[in-house]
mmCIF file of C-alpha atoms in Angstrom:
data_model
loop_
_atom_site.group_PDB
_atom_site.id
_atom_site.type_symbol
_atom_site.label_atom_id
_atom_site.label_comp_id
_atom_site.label_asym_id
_atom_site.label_seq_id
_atom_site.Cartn_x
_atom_site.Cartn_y
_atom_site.Cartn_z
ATOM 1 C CA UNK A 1 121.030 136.643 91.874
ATOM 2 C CA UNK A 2 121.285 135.417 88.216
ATOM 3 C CA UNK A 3 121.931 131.949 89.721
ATOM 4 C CA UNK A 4 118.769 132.191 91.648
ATOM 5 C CA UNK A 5 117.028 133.217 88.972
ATOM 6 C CA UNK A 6 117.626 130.257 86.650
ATOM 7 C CA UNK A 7 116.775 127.878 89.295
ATOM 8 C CA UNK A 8 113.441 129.119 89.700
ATOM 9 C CA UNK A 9 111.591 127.080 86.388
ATOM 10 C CA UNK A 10 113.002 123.768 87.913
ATOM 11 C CA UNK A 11 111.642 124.809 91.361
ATOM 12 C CA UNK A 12 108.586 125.533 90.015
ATOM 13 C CA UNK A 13 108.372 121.806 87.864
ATOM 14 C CA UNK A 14 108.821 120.334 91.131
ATOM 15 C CA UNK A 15 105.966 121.894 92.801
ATOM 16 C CA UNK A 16 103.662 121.310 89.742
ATOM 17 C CA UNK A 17 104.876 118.162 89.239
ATOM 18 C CA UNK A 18 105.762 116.591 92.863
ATOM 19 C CA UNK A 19 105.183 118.642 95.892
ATOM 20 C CA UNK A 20 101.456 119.734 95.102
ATOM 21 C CA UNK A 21 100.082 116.048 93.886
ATOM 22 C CA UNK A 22 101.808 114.098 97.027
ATOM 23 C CA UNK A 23 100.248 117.522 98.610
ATOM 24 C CA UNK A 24 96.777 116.377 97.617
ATOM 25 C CA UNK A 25 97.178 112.531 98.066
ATOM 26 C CA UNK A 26 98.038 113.500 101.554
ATOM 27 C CA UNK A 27 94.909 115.805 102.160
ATOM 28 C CA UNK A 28 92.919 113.434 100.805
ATOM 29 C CA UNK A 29 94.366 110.488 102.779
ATOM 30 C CA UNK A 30 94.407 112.440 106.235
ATOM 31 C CA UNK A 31 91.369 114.570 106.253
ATOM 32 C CA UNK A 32 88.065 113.200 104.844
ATOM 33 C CA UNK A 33 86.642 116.220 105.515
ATOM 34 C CA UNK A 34 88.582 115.934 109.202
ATOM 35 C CA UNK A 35 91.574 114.783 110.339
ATOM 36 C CA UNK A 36 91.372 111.162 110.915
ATOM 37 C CA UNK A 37 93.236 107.760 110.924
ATOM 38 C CA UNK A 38 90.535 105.532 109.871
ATOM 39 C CA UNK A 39 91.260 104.581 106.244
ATOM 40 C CA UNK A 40 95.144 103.547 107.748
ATOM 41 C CA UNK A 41 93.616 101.935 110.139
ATOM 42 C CA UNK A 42 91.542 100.049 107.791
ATOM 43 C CA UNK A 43 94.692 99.054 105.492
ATOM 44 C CA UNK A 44 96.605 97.728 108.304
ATOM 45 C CA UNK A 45 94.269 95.940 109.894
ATOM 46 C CA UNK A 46 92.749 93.834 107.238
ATOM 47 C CA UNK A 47 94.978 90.861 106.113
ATOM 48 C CA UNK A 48 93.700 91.611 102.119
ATOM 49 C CA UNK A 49 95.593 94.550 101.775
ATOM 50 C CA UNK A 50 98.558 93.568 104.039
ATOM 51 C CA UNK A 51 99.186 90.677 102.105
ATOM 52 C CA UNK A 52 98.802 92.714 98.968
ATOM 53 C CA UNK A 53 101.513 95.239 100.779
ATOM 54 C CA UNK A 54 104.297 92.597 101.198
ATOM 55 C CA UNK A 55 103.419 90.877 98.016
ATOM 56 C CA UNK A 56 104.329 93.961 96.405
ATOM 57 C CA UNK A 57 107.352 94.393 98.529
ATOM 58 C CA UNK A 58 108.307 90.848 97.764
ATOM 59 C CA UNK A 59 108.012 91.009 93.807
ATOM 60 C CA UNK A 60 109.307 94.527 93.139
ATOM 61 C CA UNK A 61 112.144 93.406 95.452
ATOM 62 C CA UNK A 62 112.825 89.888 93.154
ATOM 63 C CA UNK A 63 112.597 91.785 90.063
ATOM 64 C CA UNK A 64 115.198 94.185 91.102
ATOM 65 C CA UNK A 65 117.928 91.525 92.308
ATOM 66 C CA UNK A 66 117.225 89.379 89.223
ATOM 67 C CA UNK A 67 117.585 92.683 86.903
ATOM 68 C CA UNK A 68 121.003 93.178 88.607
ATOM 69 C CA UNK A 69 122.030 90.114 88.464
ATOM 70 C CA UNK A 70 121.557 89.645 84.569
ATOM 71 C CA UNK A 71 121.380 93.346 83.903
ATOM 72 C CA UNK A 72 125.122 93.962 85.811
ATOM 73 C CA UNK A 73 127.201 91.595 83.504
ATOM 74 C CA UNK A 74 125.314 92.351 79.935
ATOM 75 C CA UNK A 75 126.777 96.573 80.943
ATOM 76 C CA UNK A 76 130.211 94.820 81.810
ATOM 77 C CA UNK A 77 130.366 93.017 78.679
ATOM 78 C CA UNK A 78 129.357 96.188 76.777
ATOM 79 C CA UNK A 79 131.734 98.290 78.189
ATOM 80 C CA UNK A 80 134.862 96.161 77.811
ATOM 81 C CA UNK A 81 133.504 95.775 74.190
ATOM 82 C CA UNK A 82 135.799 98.463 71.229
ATOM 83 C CA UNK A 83 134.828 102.136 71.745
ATOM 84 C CA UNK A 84 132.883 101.601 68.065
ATOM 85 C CA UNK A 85 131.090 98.939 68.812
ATOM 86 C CA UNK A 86 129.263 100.125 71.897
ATOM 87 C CA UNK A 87 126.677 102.367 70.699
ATOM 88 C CA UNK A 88 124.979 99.710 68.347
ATOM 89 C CA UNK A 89 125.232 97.437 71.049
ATOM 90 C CA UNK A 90 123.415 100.290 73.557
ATOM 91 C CA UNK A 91 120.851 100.872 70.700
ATOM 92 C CA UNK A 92 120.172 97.252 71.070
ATOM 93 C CA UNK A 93 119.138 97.505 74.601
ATOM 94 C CA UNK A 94 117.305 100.597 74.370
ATOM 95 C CA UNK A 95 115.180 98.887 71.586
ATOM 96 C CA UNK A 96 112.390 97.490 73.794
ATOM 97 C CA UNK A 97 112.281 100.715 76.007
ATOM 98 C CA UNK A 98 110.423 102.266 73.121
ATOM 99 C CA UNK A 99 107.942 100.066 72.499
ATOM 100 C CA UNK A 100 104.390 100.319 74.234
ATOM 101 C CA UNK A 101 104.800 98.339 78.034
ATOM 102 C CA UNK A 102 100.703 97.323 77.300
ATOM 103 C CA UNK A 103 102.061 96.020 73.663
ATOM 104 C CA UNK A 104 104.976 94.290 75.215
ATOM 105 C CA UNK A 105 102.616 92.522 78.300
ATOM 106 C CA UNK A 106 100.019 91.376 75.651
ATOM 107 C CA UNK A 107 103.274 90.055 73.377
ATOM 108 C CA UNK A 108 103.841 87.415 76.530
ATOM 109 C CA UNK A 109 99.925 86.577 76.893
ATOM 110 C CA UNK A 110 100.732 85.478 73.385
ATOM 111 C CA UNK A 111 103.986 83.645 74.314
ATOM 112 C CA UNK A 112 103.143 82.011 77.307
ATOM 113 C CA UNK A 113 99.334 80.880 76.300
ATOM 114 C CA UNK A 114 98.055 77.402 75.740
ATOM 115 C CA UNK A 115 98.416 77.578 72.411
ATOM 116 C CA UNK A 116 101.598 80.403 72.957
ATOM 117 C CA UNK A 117 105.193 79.609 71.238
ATOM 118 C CA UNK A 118 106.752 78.099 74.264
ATOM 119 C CA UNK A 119 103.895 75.598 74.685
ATOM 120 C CA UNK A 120 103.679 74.642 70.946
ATOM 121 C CA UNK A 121 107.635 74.079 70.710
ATOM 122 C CA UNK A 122 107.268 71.678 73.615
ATOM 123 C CA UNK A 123 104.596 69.389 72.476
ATOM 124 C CA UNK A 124 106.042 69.460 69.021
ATOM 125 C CA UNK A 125 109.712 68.431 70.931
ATOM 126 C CA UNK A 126 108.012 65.723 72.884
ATOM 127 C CA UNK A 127 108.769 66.904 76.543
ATOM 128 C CA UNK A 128 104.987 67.686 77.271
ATOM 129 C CA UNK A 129 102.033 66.061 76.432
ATOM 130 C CA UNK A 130 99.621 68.803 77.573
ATOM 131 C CA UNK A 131 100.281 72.731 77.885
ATOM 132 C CA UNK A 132 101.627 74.054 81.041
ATOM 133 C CA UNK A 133 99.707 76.916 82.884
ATOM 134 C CA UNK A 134 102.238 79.683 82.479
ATOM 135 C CA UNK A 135 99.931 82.918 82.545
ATOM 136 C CA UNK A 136 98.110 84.197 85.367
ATOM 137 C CA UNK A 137 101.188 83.248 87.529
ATOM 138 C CA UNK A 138 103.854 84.819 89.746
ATOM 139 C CA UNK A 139 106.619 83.863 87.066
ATOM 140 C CA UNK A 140 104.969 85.193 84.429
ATOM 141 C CA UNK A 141 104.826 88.070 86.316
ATOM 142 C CA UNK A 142 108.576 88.314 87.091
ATOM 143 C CA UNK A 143 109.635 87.484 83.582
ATOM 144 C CA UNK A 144 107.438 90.754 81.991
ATOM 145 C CA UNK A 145 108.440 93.057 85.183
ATOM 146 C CA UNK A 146 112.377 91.573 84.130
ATOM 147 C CA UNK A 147 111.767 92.255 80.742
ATOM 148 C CA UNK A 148 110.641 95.911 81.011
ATOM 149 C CA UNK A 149 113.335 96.768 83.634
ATOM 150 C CA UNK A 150 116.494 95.533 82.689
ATOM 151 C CA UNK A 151 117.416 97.838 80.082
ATOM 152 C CA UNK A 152 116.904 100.393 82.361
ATOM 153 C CA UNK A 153 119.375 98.833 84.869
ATOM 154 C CA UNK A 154 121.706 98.194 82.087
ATOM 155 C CA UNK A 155 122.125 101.507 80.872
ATOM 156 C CA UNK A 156 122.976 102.807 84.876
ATOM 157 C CA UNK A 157 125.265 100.275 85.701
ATOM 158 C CA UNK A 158 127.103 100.866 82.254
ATOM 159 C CA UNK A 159 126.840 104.716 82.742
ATOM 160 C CA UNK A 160 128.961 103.982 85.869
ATOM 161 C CA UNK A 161 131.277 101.684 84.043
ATOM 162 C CA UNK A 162 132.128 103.963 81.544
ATOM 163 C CA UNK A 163 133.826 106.313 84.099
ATOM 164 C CA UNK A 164 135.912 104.026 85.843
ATOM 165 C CA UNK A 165 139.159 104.779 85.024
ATOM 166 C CA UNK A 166 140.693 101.410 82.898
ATOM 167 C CA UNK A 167 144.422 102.262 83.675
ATOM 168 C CA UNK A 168 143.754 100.865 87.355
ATOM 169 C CA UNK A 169 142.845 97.553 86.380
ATOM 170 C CA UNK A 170 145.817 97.367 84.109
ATOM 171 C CA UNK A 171 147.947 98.525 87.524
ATOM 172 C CA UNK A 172 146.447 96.136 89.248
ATOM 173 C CA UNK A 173 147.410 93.627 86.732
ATOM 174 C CA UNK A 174 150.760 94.977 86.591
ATOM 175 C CA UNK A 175 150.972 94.364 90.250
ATOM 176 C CA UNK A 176 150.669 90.574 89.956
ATOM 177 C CA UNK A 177 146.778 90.597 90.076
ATOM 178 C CA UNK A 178 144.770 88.093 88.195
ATOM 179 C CA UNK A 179 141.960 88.901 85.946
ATOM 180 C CA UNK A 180 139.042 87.439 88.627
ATOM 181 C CA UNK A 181 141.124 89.364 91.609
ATOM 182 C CA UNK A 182 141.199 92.724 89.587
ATOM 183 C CA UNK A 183 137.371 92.669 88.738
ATOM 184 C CA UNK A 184 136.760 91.975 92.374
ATOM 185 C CA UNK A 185 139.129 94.362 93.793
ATOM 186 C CA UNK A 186 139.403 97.540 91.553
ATOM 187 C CA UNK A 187 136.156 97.148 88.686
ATOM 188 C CA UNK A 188 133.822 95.964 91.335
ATOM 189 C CA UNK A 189 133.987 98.411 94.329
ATOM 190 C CA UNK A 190 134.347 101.326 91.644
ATOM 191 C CA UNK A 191 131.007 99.794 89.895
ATOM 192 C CA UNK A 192 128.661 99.490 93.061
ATOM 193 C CA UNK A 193 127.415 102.904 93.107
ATOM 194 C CA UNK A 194 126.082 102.441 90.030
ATOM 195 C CA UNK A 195 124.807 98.655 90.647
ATOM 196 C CA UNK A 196 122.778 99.952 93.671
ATOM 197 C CA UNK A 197 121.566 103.081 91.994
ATOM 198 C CA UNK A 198 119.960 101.077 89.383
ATOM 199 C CA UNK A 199 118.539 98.258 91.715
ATOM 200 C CA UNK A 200 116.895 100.934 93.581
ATOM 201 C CA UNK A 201 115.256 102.271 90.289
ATOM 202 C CA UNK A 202 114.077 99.577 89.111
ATOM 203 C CA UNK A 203 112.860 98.559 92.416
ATOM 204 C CA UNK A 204 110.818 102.199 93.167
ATOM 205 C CA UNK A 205 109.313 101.917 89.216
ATOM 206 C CA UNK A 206 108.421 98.460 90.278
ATOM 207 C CA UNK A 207 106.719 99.004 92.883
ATOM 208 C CA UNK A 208 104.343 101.552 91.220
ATOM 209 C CA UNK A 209 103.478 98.529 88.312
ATOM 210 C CA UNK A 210 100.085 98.114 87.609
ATOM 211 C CA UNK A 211 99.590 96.757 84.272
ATOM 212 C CA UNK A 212 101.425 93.502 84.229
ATOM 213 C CA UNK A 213 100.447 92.500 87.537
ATOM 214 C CA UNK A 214 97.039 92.906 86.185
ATOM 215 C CA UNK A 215 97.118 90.830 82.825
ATOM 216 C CA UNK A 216 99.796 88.087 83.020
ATOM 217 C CA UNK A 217 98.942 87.605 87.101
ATOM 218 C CA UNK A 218 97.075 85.769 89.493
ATOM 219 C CA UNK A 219 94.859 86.787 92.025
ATOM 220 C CA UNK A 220 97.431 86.277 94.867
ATOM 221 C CA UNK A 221 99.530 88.557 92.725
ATOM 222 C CA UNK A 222 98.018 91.964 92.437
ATOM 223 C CA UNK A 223 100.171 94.545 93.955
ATOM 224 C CA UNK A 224 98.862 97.784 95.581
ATOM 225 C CA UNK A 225 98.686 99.874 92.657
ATOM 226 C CA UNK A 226 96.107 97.734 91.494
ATOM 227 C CA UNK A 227 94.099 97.976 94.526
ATOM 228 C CA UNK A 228 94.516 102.059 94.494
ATOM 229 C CA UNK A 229 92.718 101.560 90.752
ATOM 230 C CA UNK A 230 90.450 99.665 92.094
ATOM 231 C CA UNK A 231 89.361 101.921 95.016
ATOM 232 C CA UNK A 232 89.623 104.916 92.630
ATOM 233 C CA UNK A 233 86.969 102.849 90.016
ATOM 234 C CA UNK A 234 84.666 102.838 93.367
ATOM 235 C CA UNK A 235 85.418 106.494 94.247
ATOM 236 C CA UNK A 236 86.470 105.913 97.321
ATOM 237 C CA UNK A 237 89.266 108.594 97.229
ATOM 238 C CA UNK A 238 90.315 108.797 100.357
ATOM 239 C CA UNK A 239 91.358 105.313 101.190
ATOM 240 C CA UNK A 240 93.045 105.184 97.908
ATOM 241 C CA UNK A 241 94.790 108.378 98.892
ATOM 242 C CA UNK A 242 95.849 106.303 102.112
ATOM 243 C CA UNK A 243 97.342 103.154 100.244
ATOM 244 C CA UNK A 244 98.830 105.607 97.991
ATOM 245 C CA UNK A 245 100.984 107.305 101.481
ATOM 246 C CA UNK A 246 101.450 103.827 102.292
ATOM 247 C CA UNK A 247 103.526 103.004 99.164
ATOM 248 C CA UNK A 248 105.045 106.680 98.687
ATOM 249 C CA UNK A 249 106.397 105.771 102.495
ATOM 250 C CA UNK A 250 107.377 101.916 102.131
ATOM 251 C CA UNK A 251 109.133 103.055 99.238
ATOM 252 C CA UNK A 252 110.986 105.714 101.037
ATOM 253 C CA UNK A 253 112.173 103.907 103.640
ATOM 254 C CA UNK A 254 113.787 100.949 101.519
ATOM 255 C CA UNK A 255 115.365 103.967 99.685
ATOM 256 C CA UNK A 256 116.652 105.511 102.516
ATOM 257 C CA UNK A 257 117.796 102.082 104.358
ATOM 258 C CA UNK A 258 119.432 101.092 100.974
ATOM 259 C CA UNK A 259 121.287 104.210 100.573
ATOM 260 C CA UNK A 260 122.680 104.009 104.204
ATOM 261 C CA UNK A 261 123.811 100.726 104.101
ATOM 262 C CA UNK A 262 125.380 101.529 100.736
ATOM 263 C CA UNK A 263 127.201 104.888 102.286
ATOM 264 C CA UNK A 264 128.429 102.257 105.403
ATOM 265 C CA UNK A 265 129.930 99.660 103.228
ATOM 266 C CA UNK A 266 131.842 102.294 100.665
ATOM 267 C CA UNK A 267 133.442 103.858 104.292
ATOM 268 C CA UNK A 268 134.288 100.374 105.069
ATOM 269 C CA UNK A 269 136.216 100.253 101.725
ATOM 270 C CA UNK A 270 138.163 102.422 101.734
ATOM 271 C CA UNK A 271 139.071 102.619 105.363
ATOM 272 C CA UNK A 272 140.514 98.492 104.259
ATOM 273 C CA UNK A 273 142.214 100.547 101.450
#
């Protein structure tokens, strides 16, 4: 009973905080004041917002396989770093995570202007004669959106890496291993949970971004939270609530596909094992 008890105040943050907003979205979405289809119907039958849909899908996905792929070795460096020496280096990633993201995405509209740093050092070098157009653009876009996720994959992927057990790489050395075929045999396998766990992350907080998309971005790159804000700015509540199912669903399903691939491939493991 005492159990029960104490699980109640984190019951009832979920419902405050989860279960009764998606609750609304949904009414909202569904019934407008009856049950109907029409503002889905709407979505997926006009090519704006479709192309919107799998423009999101497309950069949230990019972000997150570019955050692993730069955000995976920076942990493993870390973490085969002295015990002493890790929390500074930590700290150092962290930094940026507690700065303002609207600071941070006006910081590149500085760096990547006309007149930005990156322009300015490249006239002044001699490999340009004129600035190149770097805001407003789909990089510019991936390099904030990089930017403001990768600590976030760093710290799971080094999270998981600091559990791993280090005496079974040194076996696997002692077994006639080299370094490359220990990482890929032993660290790597042992470090995937944790790879995938923070890909997914960054790729479900991506996919909610709103801010960058909408300063540093074209107009081929807005992404359906901007669209929601817009719809919301125009009160039309309902079909915002839709788009807003749409993404809560898309999102779900690339977490749930993810997770069972992920679950198929460890069971392959260590049925080779």
């Amino acid at each position: 009973m005492t159990k029960r008890l104490t699980l109640l105040p984190g019951i009832a943050l979920i419902l405050m905080l989860f279960l009764i907003p998606v609750g609304i979205v949904f009414q909202q979405g569904l019934f407008d004041p009856v049950f109907t289809t029409e503002h889905f119907v709407r979505f997926a039958t006009r090519g704006a917002y479709m192309r919107v849909f799998w423009s999101t899908l497309q950069i949230s996905t990019v972000v997150a396989l570019i955050c692993l792929l730069i955000g995976y070795p920076i942990a493993y460096f870390i973490v085969r770093q002295p015990t002493a020496r890790r929390p500074f280096l930590m700290f150092l990633v962290l930094v940026p995570m507690w700065m303002s993201i609207l600071a941070r995405t006006y910081s590149w509209m500085v760096v990547l202007g006309k007149e930005g740093i990156i322009n300015q050092s490249l006239i002044w070098l001699g490999l340009i004669d004129e600035p190149i157009k770097m805001l407003f653009t789909t990089g510019a876009v991936y390099v904030a959106m990089v930017q403001i996720m990768l600590p976030i994959l760093i710290v799971t992927c080094f999270s998981s890496m600091t559990e791993i057990d280090q005496s079974l790489l040194r076996a696997a050395r002692i077994m006639g291993a080299s370094p490359r075929k220990a990482f890929r045999e032993v660290f790597l396998p042992l470090s995937a949970e944790g790879a995938i766990t923070g890909t997914l992350i960054v790729f479900i907080l991506s996919m909610g971004f709103f801010i960058v998309p909408a300063l540093l971005g074209g107009r081929r790159d807005a992404m359906l939270a901007n669209v929601i804000s817009g719809q919301v700015s125009q009160t039309n509540w309902g079909f915002a609530a839709a788009i807003s199912i749409v993404l809560l669903g898309a999102t779900l399903l690339v977490l749930v596909l993810v997770r069972g691939a992920s679950a198929k491939l460890v069971h392959h493991q260590e049925e080779a094992h």
